[in-house]
PDB file of C-alpha atoms in Angstrom:
ATOM      1  CA  GLN A   1     107.847  83.398  97.182  1.00 80.00           C
ATOM      2  CA  VAL A   2     109.018  85.049 100.395  1.00 88.00           C
ATOM      3  CA  GLN A   3     109.921  82.897 103.371  1.00 93.00           C
ATOM      4  CA  LEU A   4     109.789  84.519 106.772  1.00 95.00           C
ATOM      5  CA  VAL A   5     111.397  82.969 109.828  1.00 96.00           C
ATOM      6  CA  GLU A   6     110.836  84.312 113.333  1.00 97.00           C
ATOM      7  CA  SER A   7     113.246  83.818 116.217  1.00 98.00           C
ATOM      8  CA  GLY A   8     113.987  85.271 119.638  1.00 98.00           C
ATOM      9  CA  GLY A   9     111.011  84.085 121.593  1.00 98.00           C
ATOM     10  CA  GLY A  10     111.307  82.513 125.018  1.00 98.00           C
ATOM     11  CA  LEU A  11     110.373  82.660 128.673  1.00 98.00           C
ATOM     12  CA  VAL A  12     110.853  85.932 130.531  1.00 98.00           C
ATOM     13  CA  GLN A  13     109.652  87.410 133.799  1.00 98.00           C
ATOM     14  CA  ALA A  14     107.191  90.284 133.877  1.00 98.00           C
ATOM     15  CA  GLY A  15     109.031  93.557 133.346  1.00 98.00           C
ATOM     16  CA  GLY A  16     111.706  91.859 131.240  1.00 98.00           C
ATOM     17  CA  SER A  17     112.602  92.290 127.589  1.00 98.00           C
ATOM     18  CA  LEU A  18     112.903  90.193 124.460  1.00 98.00           C
ATOM     19  CA  ARG A  19     113.885  91.012 120.902  1.00 98.00           C
ATOM     20  CA  LEU A  20     112.150  89.106 118.148  1.00 98.00           C
ATOM     21  CA  SER A  21     113.650  88.827 114.685  1.00 98.00           C
ATOM     22  CA  CYS A  22     111.947  88.131 111.371  1.00 97.00           C
ATOM     23  CA  ALA A  23     114.406  87.054 108.720  1.00 96.00           C
ATOM     24  CA  ALA A  24     113.374  86.958 105.069  1.00 93.00           C
ATOM     25  CA  SER A  25     114.714  84.865 102.239  1.00 87.00           C
ATOM     26  CA  GLU A  26     113.846  87.364  99.574  1.00 77.00           C
ATOM     27  CA  ARG A  27     116.554  89.668  98.212  1.00 77.00           C
ATOM     28  CA  THR A  28     113.843  92.259  97.412  1.00 80.00           C
ATOM     29  CA  PHE A  29     112.883  92.347 101.079  1.00 86.00           C
ATOM     30  CA  SER A  30     112.787  96.133 100.934  1.00 88.00           C
ATOM     31  CA  ASN A  31     109.722  95.843  98.652  1.00 92.00           C
ATOM     32  CA  TYR A  32     107.666  94.348 101.506  1.00 95.00           C
ATOM     33  CA  HIS A  33     105.903  96.041 104.374  1.00 97.00           C
ATOM     34  CA  ILE A  34     106.215  93.869 107.473  1.00 97.00           C
ATOM     35  CA  GLY A  35     103.972  93.402 110.455  1.00 98.00           C
ATOM     36  CA  TRP A  36     103.973  91.524 113.746  1.00 98.00           C
ATOM     37  CA  PHE A  37     100.884  89.766 115.060  1.00 98.00           C
ATOM     38  CA  CYS A  38     100.251  87.684 118.151  1.00 98.00           C
ATOM     39  CA  GLN A  39      97.827  84.910 119.018  1.00 98.00           C
ATOM     40  CA  ALA A  40      97.194  83.736 122.538  1.00 96.00           C
ATOM     41  CA  PRO A  41      95.505  80.379 123.262  1.00 92.00           C
ATOM     42  CA  GLY A  42      91.802  80.575 122.622  1.00 94.00           C
ATOM     43  CA  LYS A  43      92.033  84.063 121.170  1.00 96.00           C
ATOM     44  CA  GLU A  44      92.045  85.462 117.676  1.00 97.00           C
ATOM     45  CA  ARG A  45      95.234  86.750 116.056  1.00 97.00           C
ATOM     46  CA  GLU A  46      95.881  90.392 116.880  1.00 97.00           C
ATOM     47  CA  PHE A  47      97.878  93.151 115.261  1.00 98.00           C
ATOM     48  CA  VAL A  48     100.961  94.224 117.242  1.00 98.00           C
ATOM     49  CA  ALA A  49     103.085  96.482 115.020  1.00 98.00           C
ATOM     50  CA  ALA A  50     104.010  97.184 111.421  1.00 98.00           C
ATOM     51  CA  ILE A  51     106.719  98.979 109.505  1.00 98.00           C
ATOM     52  CA  SER A  52     106.792 100.457 106.030  1.00 97.00           C
ATOM     53  CA  LEU A  53     109.202  99.597 103.216  1.00 94.00           C
ATOM     54  CA  SER A  54     111.961 101.950 104.214  1.00 91.00           C
ATOM     55  CA  GLY A  55     111.167 101.954 107.918  1.00 91.00           C
ATOM     56  CA  GLY A  56     110.042 105.542 107.771  1.00 94.00           C
ATOM     57  CA  SER A  57     106.565 104.771 109.106  1.00 97.00           C
ATOM     58  CA  THR A  58     105.680 102.548 112.024  1.00 98.00           C
ATOM     59  CA  TYR A  59     102.349 101.490 113.466  1.00 98.00           C
ATOM     60  CA  TYR A  60     101.467 100.028 116.846  1.00 98.00           C
ATOM     61  CA  ALA A  61      98.556  98.566 118.680  1.00 98.00           C
ATOM     62  CA  ASP A  62      97.525 100.726 121.627  1.00 98.00           C
ATOM     63  CA  SER A  63      98.369  97.910 124.020  1.00 97.00           C
ATOM     64  CA  VAL A  64     102.079  97.988 123.082  1.00 98.00           C
ATOM     65  CA  LYS A  65     102.706 101.659 122.430  1.00 98.00           C
ATOM     66  CA  GLY A  66     105.634 102.892 124.485  1.00 98.00           C
ATOM     67  CA  ARG A  67     106.765  99.345 125.259  1.00 98.00           C
ATOM     68  CA  PHE A  68     107.478  97.730 121.835  1.00 98.00           C
ATOM     69  CA  THR A  69     109.583  99.087 119.013  1.00 98.00           C
ATOM     70  CA  ILE A  70     109.597  97.762 115.466  1.00 98.00           C
ATOM     71  CA  SER A  71     112.566  98.345 113.208  1.00 98.00           C
ATOM     72  CA  ARG A  72     114.097  96.937 110.043  1.00 96.00           C
ATOM     73  CA  ASP A  73     117.500  96.321 108.526  1.00 95.00           C
ATOM     74  CA  ASN A  74     116.942  95.969 104.786  1.00 93.00           C
ATOM     75  CA  ALA A  75     120.608  95.232 104.168  1.00 92.00           C
ATOM     76  CA  ASN A  76     120.223  92.075 106.228  1.00 93.00           C
ATOM     77  CA  ASN A  77     116.621  91.287 105.279  1.00 94.00           C
ATOM     78  CA  THR A  78     115.489  91.404 108.895  1.00 96.00           C
ATOM     79  CA  VAL A  79     112.758  93.090 110.921  1.00 97.00           C
ATOM     80  CA  TYR A  80     112.998  93.333 114.670  1.00 98.00           C
ATOM     81  CA  LEU A  81     110.478  93.729 117.458  1.00 98.00           C
ATOM     82  CA  GLN A  82     112.019  95.016 120.663  1.00 98.00           C
ATOM     83  CA  MET A  83     109.659  94.162 123.510  1.00 98.00           C
ATOM     84  CA  ASN A  84     110.222  95.917 126.811  1.00 98.00           C
ATOM     85  CA  SER A  85     108.268  96.024 130.056  1.00 98.00           C
ATOM     86  CA  LEU A  86     106.654  92.734 129.163  1.00 98.00           C
ATOM     87  CA  LYS A  87     103.433  91.726 130.885  1.00 98.00           C
ATOM     88  CA  PRO A  88     101.869  88.304 131.377  1.00 97.00           C
ATOM     89  CA  GLU A  89      99.128  89.282 128.957  1.00 96.00           C
ATOM     90  CA  ASP A  90     101.781  89.578 126.202  1.00 98.00           C
ATOM     91  CA  THR A  91     102.113  85.821 126.311  1.00 98.00           C
ATOM     92  CA  ALA A  92     101.319  84.493 122.844  1.00 98.00           C
ATOM     93  CA  VAL A  93     102.772  83.096 119.666  1.00 98.00           C
ATOM     94  CA  TYR A  94     104.190  85.979 117.636  1.00 98.00           C
ATOM     95  CA  TYR A  95     104.120  85.899 113.856  1.00 98.00           C
ATOM     96  CA  CYS A  96     105.628  88.193 111.278  1.00 97.00           C
ATOM     97  CA  ALA A  97     103.836  88.855 108.038  1.00 97.00           C
ATOM     98  CA  GLY A  98     104.901  90.517 104.797  1.00 96.00           C
ATOM     99  CA  ASP A  99     103.128  91.986 101.814  1.00 96.00           C
ATOM    100  CA  ARG A 100     103.689  94.584  99.101  1.00 96.00           C
ATOM    101  CA  SER A 101     100.483  96.260 100.275  1.00 97.00           C
ATOM    102  CA  LEU A 102     100.627  98.109 103.608  1.00 97.00           C
ATOM    103  CA  ALA A 103      96.860  97.875 103.856  1.00 97.00           C
ATOM    104  CA  ARG A 104      97.036  94.092 103.701  1.00 98.00           C
ATOM    105  CA  VAL A 105      99.679  94.005 106.397  1.00 98.00           C
ATOM    106  CA  LEU A 106      97.699  96.241 108.700  1.00 97.00           C
ATOM    107  CA  SER A 107      94.505  94.250 108.141  1.00 97.00           C
ATOM    108  CA  GLY A 108      96.183  90.936 108.851  1.00 97.00           C
ATOM    109  CA  THR A 109      95.684  89.609 105.334  1.00 97.00           C
ATOM    110  CA  SER A 110      99.343  89.549 104.263  1.00 97.00           C
ATOM    111  CA  GLU A 111     100.376  87.101 101.604  1.00 96.00           C
ATOM    112  CA  TYR A 112     103.364  85.763 103.502  1.00 96.00           C
ATOM    113  CA  TRP A 113     103.552  84.581 107.099  1.00 97.00           C
ATOM    114  CA  GLY A 114     106.205  83.003 109.273  1.00 97.00           C
ATOM    115  CA  GLN A 115     105.720  79.950 111.470  1.00 97.00           C
ATOM    116  CA  GLY A 116     105.684  81.906 114.728  1.00 97.00           C
ATOM    117  CA  THR A 117     107.762  82.092 117.879  1.00 98.00           C
ATOM    118  CA  GLN A 118     106.441  81.569 121.393  1.00 98.00           C
ATOM    119  CA  VAL A 119     106.720  84.350 123.958  1.00 98.00           C
ATOM    120  CA  THR A 120     105.829  83.486 127.529  1.00 98.00           C
ATOM    121  CA  VAL A 121     105.843  86.110 130.268  1.00 98.00           C
ATOM    122  CA  SER A 122     105.645  84.837 133.836  1.00 97.00           C
ATOM    123  CA  SER A 123     104.209  86.886 136.683  1.00 94.00           C
TER     124      SER A 123
END
């Protein structure tokens, strides 16, 4: 059982930055692909970014390319999402998700999910 805990959310003005963290309880964290998803009120959950086991491959939604960067520190069981040039439309609850299957992470059907962290971007 892998427990994922997100942190780093908050209120920021448009154009600002935040760094989200996803900390895992599992010592075999490096066996899990990790993704970030967001869900705004009244909308379905959307894919944001994902990173492969070693961090060698990264994937981004078109809406965040060039603004967000996903990275991982397997020694500390943590994945980060650096969010720059934030826009009001980025406002959502952000969740991290983990699975041994990259396909399941990318499709939003990961086995393990965190509880989410709120990101609010004011205009």
